[in-house]
Short mmCIF file of C-alpha atoms in Angstrom, two decimals:
data_model
loop_
_atom_site.label_atom_id
_atom_site.label_comp_id
_atom_site.label_asym_id
_atom_site.label_seq_id
_atom_site.Cartn_x
_atom_site.Cartn_y
_atom_site.Cartn_z
CA MET A 2 71.92 -68.98 32.28
CA LYS A 3 71.41 -68.72 35.91
CA LYS A 4 68.12 -67.01 37.01
CA ILE A 5 67.59 -64.25 39.90
CA PHE A 6 64.60 -63.09 41.54
CA LEU A 7 64.66 -59.70 43.06
CA ILE A 8 61.46 -58.88 45.12
CA ILE A 9 59.73 -55.82 47.05
CA TRP A 10 56.40 -54.76 47.75
CA ALA A 11 57.12 -51.40 46.59
CA ASP A 12 57.33 -49.58 43.35
CA VAL A 13 61.07 -50.75 42.53
CA LYS A 14 61.53 -47.47 40.34
CA PHE A 15 62.19 -45.49 43.81
CA TYR A 16 65.22 -47.90 44.53
CA GLN A 17 68.36 -47.11 42.84
CA THR A 18 70.30 -49.74 44.83
CA ILE A 19 67.59 -52.64 43.10
CA SER A 20 68.23 -50.82 39.53
CA PHE A 21 72.02 -51.38 39.97
CA THR A 22 71.97 -54.66 41.27
CA SER A 23 70.01 -55.82 38.35
CA LYS A 24 72.02 -54.15 35.90
CA PHE A 25 75.08 -55.68 37.41
CA PHE A 26 73.61 -59.10 37.31
CA ASP A 27 72.88 -58.75 33.71
CA GLU A 28 76.20 -57.46 32.99
CA ASN A 29 77.47 -60.97 34.66
CA GLY A 30 75.20 -63.36 32.93
CA TYR A 31 72.31 -63.48 34.81
CA LYS A 32 68.74 -63.41 33.71
CA ILE A 33 66.68 -61.11 36.25
CA TYR A 34 62.92 -61.32 37.08
CA ILE A 35 61.86 -58.24 39.28
CA PHE A 36 58.62 -58.68 41.59
CA TYR A 37 57.06 -55.42 42.57
CA ARG A 38 54.13 -53.62 43.50
CA LYS A 39 52.59 -51.83 40.35
CA PRO A 40 52.23 -47.95 41.29
CA ASN A 41 48.79 -46.30 40.53
CA ASP A 42 48.86 -43.39 38.09
CA LYS A 43 49.52 -40.65 41.08
CA GLU A 44 52.57 -42.49 42.09
CA ASP A 45 54.22 -43.41 38.67
CA PHE A 46 56.04 -39.93 38.15
CA VAL A 47 59.75 -41.09 38.67
CA GLY A 48 60.12 -42.06 34.65
CA LYS A 49 61.98 -44.71 32.83
CA VAL A 50 64.48 -46.62 34.91
CA ASP A 51 67.28 -48.85 33.24
CA PHE A 52 67.18 -52.36 34.91
CA GLY A 53 69.44 -53.83 32.41
CA LYS A 54 68.88 -55.77 28.89
CA ASN A 55 68.01 -59.36 30.38
CA VAL A 56 65.30 -58.33 32.51
CA GLN A 57 61.74 -59.25 33.33
CA LEU A 58 59.73 -56.75 35.35
CA VAL A 59 56.84 -58.33 36.92
CA PRO A 60 54.37 -55.69 38.18
CA ILE A 61 51.90 -56.93 40.77
CA GLN A 62 48.20 -55.15 40.58
CA PHE A 63 45.27 -57.79 40.70
CA SER A 64 42.64 -55.38 42.27
CA SER A 65 41.85 -52.03 43.63
CA LEU A 66 42.42 -53.32 47.25
CA ASN A 67 45.84 -53.26 48.63
CA LYS A 68 45.28 -56.69 50.80
CA ILE A 69 44.17 -58.52 47.82
CA ASN A 70 47.07 -57.23 45.70
CA TYR A 71 49.47 -58.31 48.44
CA LEU A 72 48.13 -62.08 48.49
CA PHE A 73 48.28 -62.02 45.03
CA PHE A 74 51.98 -61.03 45.21
CA LEU A 75 52.82 -63.80 47.51
CA ALA A 76 51.03 -66.28 45.33
CA LYS A 77 52.68 -65.05 41.97
CA CYS A 78 56.17 -65.19 43.56
CA PHE A 79 55.51 -68.64 44.92
CA PHE A 80 54.39 -70.08 41.41
CA LYS A 81 57.06 -68.44 39.55
CA LYS A 82 59.62 -70.21 41.96
CA LEU A 83 58.09 -73.48 41.17
CA ILE A 84 58.05 -72.66 37.65
CA ILE A 85 61.45 -71.01 37.06
CA ASN A 86 63.56 -72.03 39.79
CA PRO A 87 66.04 -69.30 40.40
CA SER A 88 68.99 -69.97 41.79
CA THR A 89 69.13 -67.07 43.74
CA ILE A 90 66.26 -64.85 45.37
CA ILE A 91 66.63 -61.18 46.81
CA PHE A 92 63.83 -59.87 49.32
CA TYR A 93 64.33 -56.25 49.78
CA ASP A 94 61.79 -55.42 52.37
CA ARG A 95 59.94 -57.24 55.49
CA LYS A 96 56.66 -57.79 53.19
CA ALA A 97 58.92 -59.32 50.53
CA LEU A 98 60.44 -61.40 53.15
CA PHE A 99 57.27 -62.80 53.96
CA CYS A 100 57.26 -64.61 50.64
CA ASN A 101 59.56 -66.77 52.49
CA ILE A 102 56.89 -68.63 54.27
CA LEU A 103 56.00 -70.28 51.18
CA ILE A 104 59.46 -70.32 49.27
CA GLN A 105 60.83 -72.54 52.11
CA ILE A 106 58.54 -75.29 51.22
CA ILE A 107 60.24 -75.50 47.64
CA LYS A 108 63.33 -73.88 48.38
CA LYS A 109 65.69 -76.97 46.87
CA ARG A 110 69.11 -75.36 46.03
CA THR A 111 68.02 -71.65 45.69
CA LYS A 112 70.05 -69.00 47.74
CA LEU A 113 67.95 -66.84 49.97
CA ILE A 114 69.31 -63.28 50.57
CA TYR A 115 67.43 -60.66 52.81
CA HIS A 116 68.41 -57.18 51.90
CA ASN A 117 67.14 -54.94 54.29
CA PHE A 118 66.83 -51.51 53.46
CA ASP A 119 65.17 -50.22 56.82
CA PHE A 120 65.21 -51.45 60.37
CA ASN A 121 63.36 -50.42 63.27
CA ILE A 122 62.17 -51.75 66.54
CA PRO A 123 58.44 -51.17 67.09
CA GLN A 124 57.04 -48.85 69.43
CA LYS A 125 55.86 -50.23 72.81
CA ASN A 126 52.17 -49.66 71.84
CA SER A 127 52.09 -51.32 68.59
CA ILE A 128 51.42 -55.16 69.12
CA SER A 129 51.06 -55.99 65.40
CA GLU A 130 54.39 -54.53 64.63
CA LYS A 131 55.61 -56.56 67.35
CA ILE A 132 54.46 -59.64 65.92
CA LEU A 133 55.60 -58.56 62.24
CA ASN A 134 58.89 -57.91 63.47
CA LYS A 135 59.36 -61.66 65.30
CA LEU A 136 58.24 -62.84 62.03
CA GLU A 137 60.73 -60.91 59.95
CA PHE A 138 63.34 -62.03 62.46
CA TYR A 139 62.30 -65.82 62.12
CA LEU A 140 62.21 -65.74 58.32
CA ALA A 141 65.62 -63.88 58.25
CA LYS A 142 67.28 -66.55 60.21
CA LYS A 143 66.23 -68.87 57.27
CA VAL A 144 68.09 -67.08 54.63
CA ASP A 145 71.75 -67.69 53.65
CA LEU A 146 72.93 -64.03 53.45
CA LEU A 147 71.99 -60.93 55.15
CA ILE A 148 72.71 -57.44 53.45
CA PHE A 149 72.38 -53.82 54.97
CA ALA A 150 73.30 -50.27 53.93
CA SER A 151 75.52 -50.37 57.09
CA ILE A 152 77.33 -53.05 58.76
CA LYS A 153 76.34 -51.51 62.12
CA ILE A 154 72.82 -51.80 61.18
CA GLY A 155 73.21 -55.27 60.49
CA TYR A 156 74.70 -55.96 63.98
CA GLU A 157 71.92 -54.32 65.57
CA PHE A 158 69.45 -56.38 63.30
CA CYS A 159 71.23 -59.57 64.60
CA ASN A 160 71.47 -58.60 67.92
CA HIS A 161 67.60 -58.12 68.24
CA SER A 162 66.93 -61.19 66.32
CA PHE A 163 69.42 -63.37 67.95
CA ILE A 164 71.06 -64.55 64.85
CA ASP A 165 74.46 -66.01 65.08
CA LEU A 166 77.10 -64.20 62.93
CA ASN A 167 79.35 -67.11 63.15
CA LYS A 168 76.85 -69.18 61.54
CA LYS A 169 75.13 -66.59 59.14
CA LYS A 170 77.10 -64.24 56.30
CA MET A 171 76.35 -60.66 56.27
CA ILE A 172 77.80 -57.86 54.14
CA GLU A 173 77.30 -54.31 53.62
CA ILE A 174 75.92 -52.51 50.26
CA LYS A 175 75.92 -48.83 50.63
CA ASN A 176 73.19 -46.71 48.93
CA CYS A 177 75.87 -45.56 46.13
CA PHE A 178 76.28 -45.04 42.79
CA PRO A 179 78.58 -47.18 40.30
CA LYS A 180 81.91 -45.29 39.26
CA ASN A 181 80.70 -45.19 35.78
CA PHE A 182 77.13 -44.12 36.04
CA ILE A 183 76.50 -41.35 34.14
CA PRO A 184 72.95 -39.84 34.89
CA LYS A 185 70.43 -37.94 32.56
CA LYS A 186 69.50 -34.36 33.59
CA SER A 187 66.84 -32.34 32.30
CA ASN A 188 67.13 -28.35 31.45
CA GLU A 189 63.75 -27.59 33.51
CA LEU A 190 65.60 -25.99 36.48
CA ASP A 191 67.23 -22.97 34.72
CA ILE A 192 63.99 -22.03 33.05
CA PHE A 193 62.20 -22.09 36.26
CA LEU A 194 65.17 -20.05 37.73
CA LYS A 195 65.10 -17.44 34.87
CA GLU A 196 61.15 -16.94 35.70
CA LYS A 197 61.57 -16.40 39.22
CA ASN A 198 64.66 -13.91 38.57
CA VAL A 199 67.04 -16.26 40.87
CA ILE A 200 69.29 -17.57 38.05
CA ASN A 201 72.43 -16.02 39.35
CA LYS A 202 71.78 -17.21 42.75
CA LYS A 203 73.65 -20.53 44.20
CA ILE A 204 71.59 -23.37 45.07
CA VAL A 205 71.65 -25.24 48.57
CA CYS A 206 69.69 -28.45 47.88
CA ARG A 207 67.80 -31.01 50.58
CA LEU A 208 66.46 -33.61 48.39
CA GLY A 209 64.08 -36.82 49.43
CA THR A 210 61.03 -37.16 51.37
CA LEU A 211 59.34 -34.06 52.79
CA GLY A 212 57.65 -34.87 55.93
CA PRO A 213 57.67 -34.59 59.80
CA ASN A 214 61.28 -35.64 61.67
CA HIS A 215 63.45 -34.60 58.95
CA TYR A 216 63.99 -30.92 60.53
CA ILE A 217 62.65 -29.50 57.47
CA GLU A 218 60.69 -26.76 59.93
CA ASN A 219 64.04 -25.63 61.28
CA ILE A 220 65.88 -25.70 57.70
CA ILE A 221 63.40 -23.38 56.52
CA LYS A 222 63.69 -21.33 59.60
CA SER A 223 67.74 -20.88 58.94
CA VAL A 224 67.18 -19.36 55.43
CA LYS A 225 66.64 -15.72 56.91
CA TYR A 226 70.21 -16.07 57.94
CA TRP A 227 71.66 -17.56 55.02
CA ASN A 228 74.22 -15.63 52.71
CA GLU A 229 72.37 -13.44 50.21
CA ASP A 230 73.82 -15.44 47.43
CA LEU A 231 72.09 -18.50 48.26
CA ILE A 232 68.50 -20.12 47.93
CA LEU A 233 67.11 -23.29 49.06
CA ILE A 234 65.46 -26.14 46.81
CA LEU A 235 63.32 -28.73 48.72
CA GLY A 236 62.74 -31.47 46.30
CA GLY A 237 60.86 -34.94 46.76
CA THR A 238 57.78 -36.43 47.54
CA ILE A 239 55.44 -35.01 50.30
CA ILE A 240 54.09 -36.76 53.00
CA ASP A 241 50.17 -36.57 53.64
CA ASN A 242 49.47 -32.58 54.15
CA TYR A 243 53.10 -31.34 55.06
CA LYS A 244 53.02 -28.85 52.07
CA GLN A 245 50.63 -26.82 53.80
CA LYS A 246 52.85 -26.64 56.73
CA ILE A 247 55.97 -26.14 54.72
CA ASP A 248 54.10 -23.06 52.45
CA LYS A 249 52.67 -21.49 55.81
CA LEU A 250 56.24 -21.37 57.45
CA ILE A 251 57.85 -20.00 54.28
CA GLU A 252 55.33 -17.24 54.58
CA ASP A 253 55.58 -16.83 58.38
CA GLU A 254 59.60 -16.78 57.93
CA ASN A 255 59.38 -14.06 55.30
CA VAL A 256 61.69 -16.21 52.97
CA ILE A 257 59.41 -16.01 49.97
CA GLY A 258 61.44 -16.14 46.99
CA LYS A 259 64.53 -18.07 48.77
CA ILE A 260 62.94 -21.46 48.75
CA PHE A 261 61.32 -23.21 46.06
CA LEU A 262 59.40 -26.50 46.49
CA PHE A 263 59.28 -29.31 43.92
CA GLU A 264 57.19 -32.31 44.29
CA PHE A 265 56.71 -35.39 42.27
CA ILE A 266 60.50 -35.26 40.68
CA ASN A 267 61.24 -37.29 37.90
CA SER A 268 64.98 -38.60 38.08
CA GLU A 269 66.10 -36.49 35.10
CA LYS A 270 64.97 -33.30 37.28
CA TRP A 271 66.42 -34.66 40.57
CA PHE A 272 70.04 -35.05 38.70
CA GLU A 273 69.75 -31.68 37.33
CA ILE A 274 68.84 -30.03 40.77
CA LEU A 275 71.66 -32.24 42.38
CA PHE A 276 74.43 -31.17 39.84
CA LYS A 277 73.69 -27.34 39.89
CA SER A 278 73.66 -27.59 43.72
CA LYS A 279 76.37 -25.96 45.42
CA ILE A 280 75.75 -27.35 48.96
CA GLY A 281 73.61 -30.31 50.20
CA ILE A 282 71.52 -30.96 53.43
CA CYS A 283 71.60 -34.27 55.21
CA PHE A 284 69.49 -34.51 58.28
CA TYR A 285 67.91 -37.35 60.10
CA ASP A 286 66.16 -37.70 63.60
CA GLU A 287 67.83 -40.35 65.06
CA ASN A 288 65.30 -41.29 67.52
CA ILE A 289 62.89 -42.35 64.73
CA SER A 290 64.65 -45.87 64.01
CA ILE A 291 67.58 -47.96 63.92
CA THR A 292 68.69 -46.92 60.64
CA ASN A 293 68.40 -43.29 61.28
CA ARG A 294 71.23 -43.49 63.78
CA HIS A 295 73.83 -45.04 60.99
CA MET A 296 72.96 -42.70 58.02
CA SER A 297 76.35 -41.68 57.12
CA ARG A 298 76.53 -45.34 54.93
CA ALA A 299 72.80 -45.80 54.80
CA SER A 300 71.78 -42.51 53.57
CA SER A 301 70.56 -42.09 49.76
CA LYS A 302 71.04 -38.18 50.45
CA LEU A 303 74.42 -38.62 51.48
CA SER A 304 75.61 -40.58 48.70
CA ASN A 305 73.93 -38.40 46.04
CA TYR A 306 75.82 -35.46 47.34
CA ILE A 307 79.14 -37.89 47.49
CA PHE A 308 78.57 -39.03 43.87
CA ALA A 309 78.00 -35.36 42.78
CA ASN A 310 81.10 -34.29 44.80
CA ILE A 311 78.96 -31.56 46.91
CA PRO A 312 80.00 -30.54 50.11
CA PHE A 313 77.02 -30.96 53.01
CA VAL A 314 75.79 -30.34 56.19
CA ALA A 315 74.71 -33.17 58.53
CA ASN A 316 73.18 -33.74 61.88
CA LYS A 317 75.83 -34.32 65.02
CA ASN A 318 76.06 -37.83 66.19
CA LYS A 319 78.55 -40.52 66.27
CA ASP A 320 78.01 -41.92 63.12
CA PHE A 321 78.55 -38.80 61.23
CA GLU A 322 81.54 -37.94 63.41
CA GLU A 323 83.19 -41.14 62.06
CA LEU A 324 82.19 -40.08 58.67
CA ILE A 325 84.35 -36.77 59.09
CA LYS A 326 87.28 -38.40 60.78
CA ASN A 327 87.56 -40.74 58.01
CA HIS A 328 86.54 -38.91 55.01
CA ASN A 329 86.02 -35.10 55.70
CA VAL A 330 83.36 -34.62 53.16
CA CYS A 331 80.66 -32.44 55.18
CA LYS A 332 80.25 -30.25 58.40
CA LEU A 333 78.29 -31.29 61.41
CA VAL A 334 75.64 -28.90 63.14
CA ASN A 335 73.18 -28.94 65.88
CA VAL A 336 69.90 -29.57 63.90
CA ASN A 337 67.60 -28.08 66.43
CA ASP A 338 69.31 -24.54 66.41
CA PRO A 339 68.44 -22.78 62.77
CA LYS A 340 71.35 -20.26 63.26
CA GLU A 341 73.79 -22.88 63.52
CA ILE A 342 72.61 -24.23 60.41
CA ALA A 343 72.89 -21.10 58.72
CA GLU A 344 76.27 -20.50 60.35
CA LYS A 345 77.82 -23.77 58.99
CA ILE A 346 76.09 -23.32 55.52
CA ASN A 347 77.52 -20.06 55.20
CA PHE A 348 80.97 -20.82 56.20
CA ILE A 349 80.92 -23.68 53.42
CA TYR A 350 80.10 -21.01 51.15
CA GLU A 351 81.99 -17.97 52.00
CA ASN A 352 85.62 -20.14 52.61
CA GLU A 353 86.61 -21.28 49.20
CA ASN A 354 89.37 -23.42 50.70
CA VAL A 355 87.08 -25.32 52.86
CA TYR A 356 84.64 -25.76 50.25
CA ILE A 357 87.25 -26.84 47.84
CA GLU A 358 88.81 -29.49 50.43
CA LEU A 359 85.22 -31.02 51.23
CA LYS A 360 84.80 -30.95 47.55
CA GLN A 361 88.08 -32.97 46.73
CA ASN A 362 87.84 -35.27 49.82
CA SER A 363 84.17 -36.32 48.46
CA LYS A 364 85.64 -37.16 45.05
CA LYS A 365 88.24 -39.37 46.78
CA SER A 366 85.61 -41.14 48.82
CA PHE A 367 83.54 -41.83 45.90
CA VAL A 368 86.35 -43.43 44.09
CA GLN A 369 87.91 -45.34 46.89
CA GLU A 370 84.76 -46.62 48.96
CA PHE A 371 81.38 -44.93 48.48
CA ASN A 372 80.55 -46.51 45.04
CA PHE A 373 78.26 -49.61 43.92
CA ASN A 374 81.00 -51.47 42.32
CA ASN A 375 82.96 -52.22 45.43
CA ASP A 376 80.05 -53.37 47.27
CA PHE A 377 78.52 -55.66 44.39
CA ASP A 378 81.69 -57.49 44.01
CA GLN A 379 81.57 -58.94 47.71
CA LEU A 380 77.85 -60.04 46.60
CA LEU A 381 79.06 -61.81 43.14
CA GLN A 382 81.96 -63.45 44.97
CA ILE A 383 79.55 -65.20 47.12
CA LEU A 384 77.09 -66.14 44.38
CA LYS A 385 79.83 -67.97 42.39
#
């Protein structure tokens, strides 16, 4: 039986692409080992995640000090490689890729893959980040295959790292769901909405990390211009003290009772919110990172909306304009204008023909392209 290592220096339960990859390898006869950073009790709220039957999870937590844990993580991956000698190793983030410093010593015939989830060039004043980027680029040259959520991100990565694509294989695996994926859903939302006396309202959802650079403030400011039938659900992990800012803005904008905030959502509640939503919101600040400029294929929010066949609004840029041209699953807005955000959301909701068309296009796009099966087949053929 072929053995494969999946390595990430983060809580693996947050990364659905890894769980799907693990299950698909399992179904194709692989023995999977997943090395990851074990979360603390506060972080561990996602719930149970199915990685497949023939999978061994290897959580790393040796000390209360993160730096010591990371050194233990590097050592653990190295010695497990010596003992098990997997046929393939996939690194999922930069800190996981740094294991390659040691693994190169004992590579033998193991195929090495770097699956990059997020790529950015550090700011000019960050010397340490520049050094880490240089090391990432160097180690990326040592792998056999590069994977990105968008091939455009891959081109930018290779351009900055001077990787010759005539000598290096690269493929795209979007953050998508498998065709036959059936999520488990809770029933907590209906109970909550009844208590708040808004059970008959239609939901607009914005799921994902809540913090600066996601235009959350402008979304909140737009709500006062929405159709009276609509309410907003903001769901996801909140960065630092951003909750206080959200709460204050909701009060200042006089939209209490129209916006509901859910933090630390497990997967079952996430999918309940998603499938009970009428419209989704998918905004990214493209000035923050290279990945954010190419979110029409890399965005987990987008993949959720397409999977659930939910029409959504997205920020205007070349990448989303191309998505509309090829798939027409959303409407674009100027994210700096709360009134325009409201106008587009109202337009989608109030025009039944438009809504049905977007919903049908979303379903078609999922079946034809935006599903995990299509992308995984590329990877499997390369490893055979």
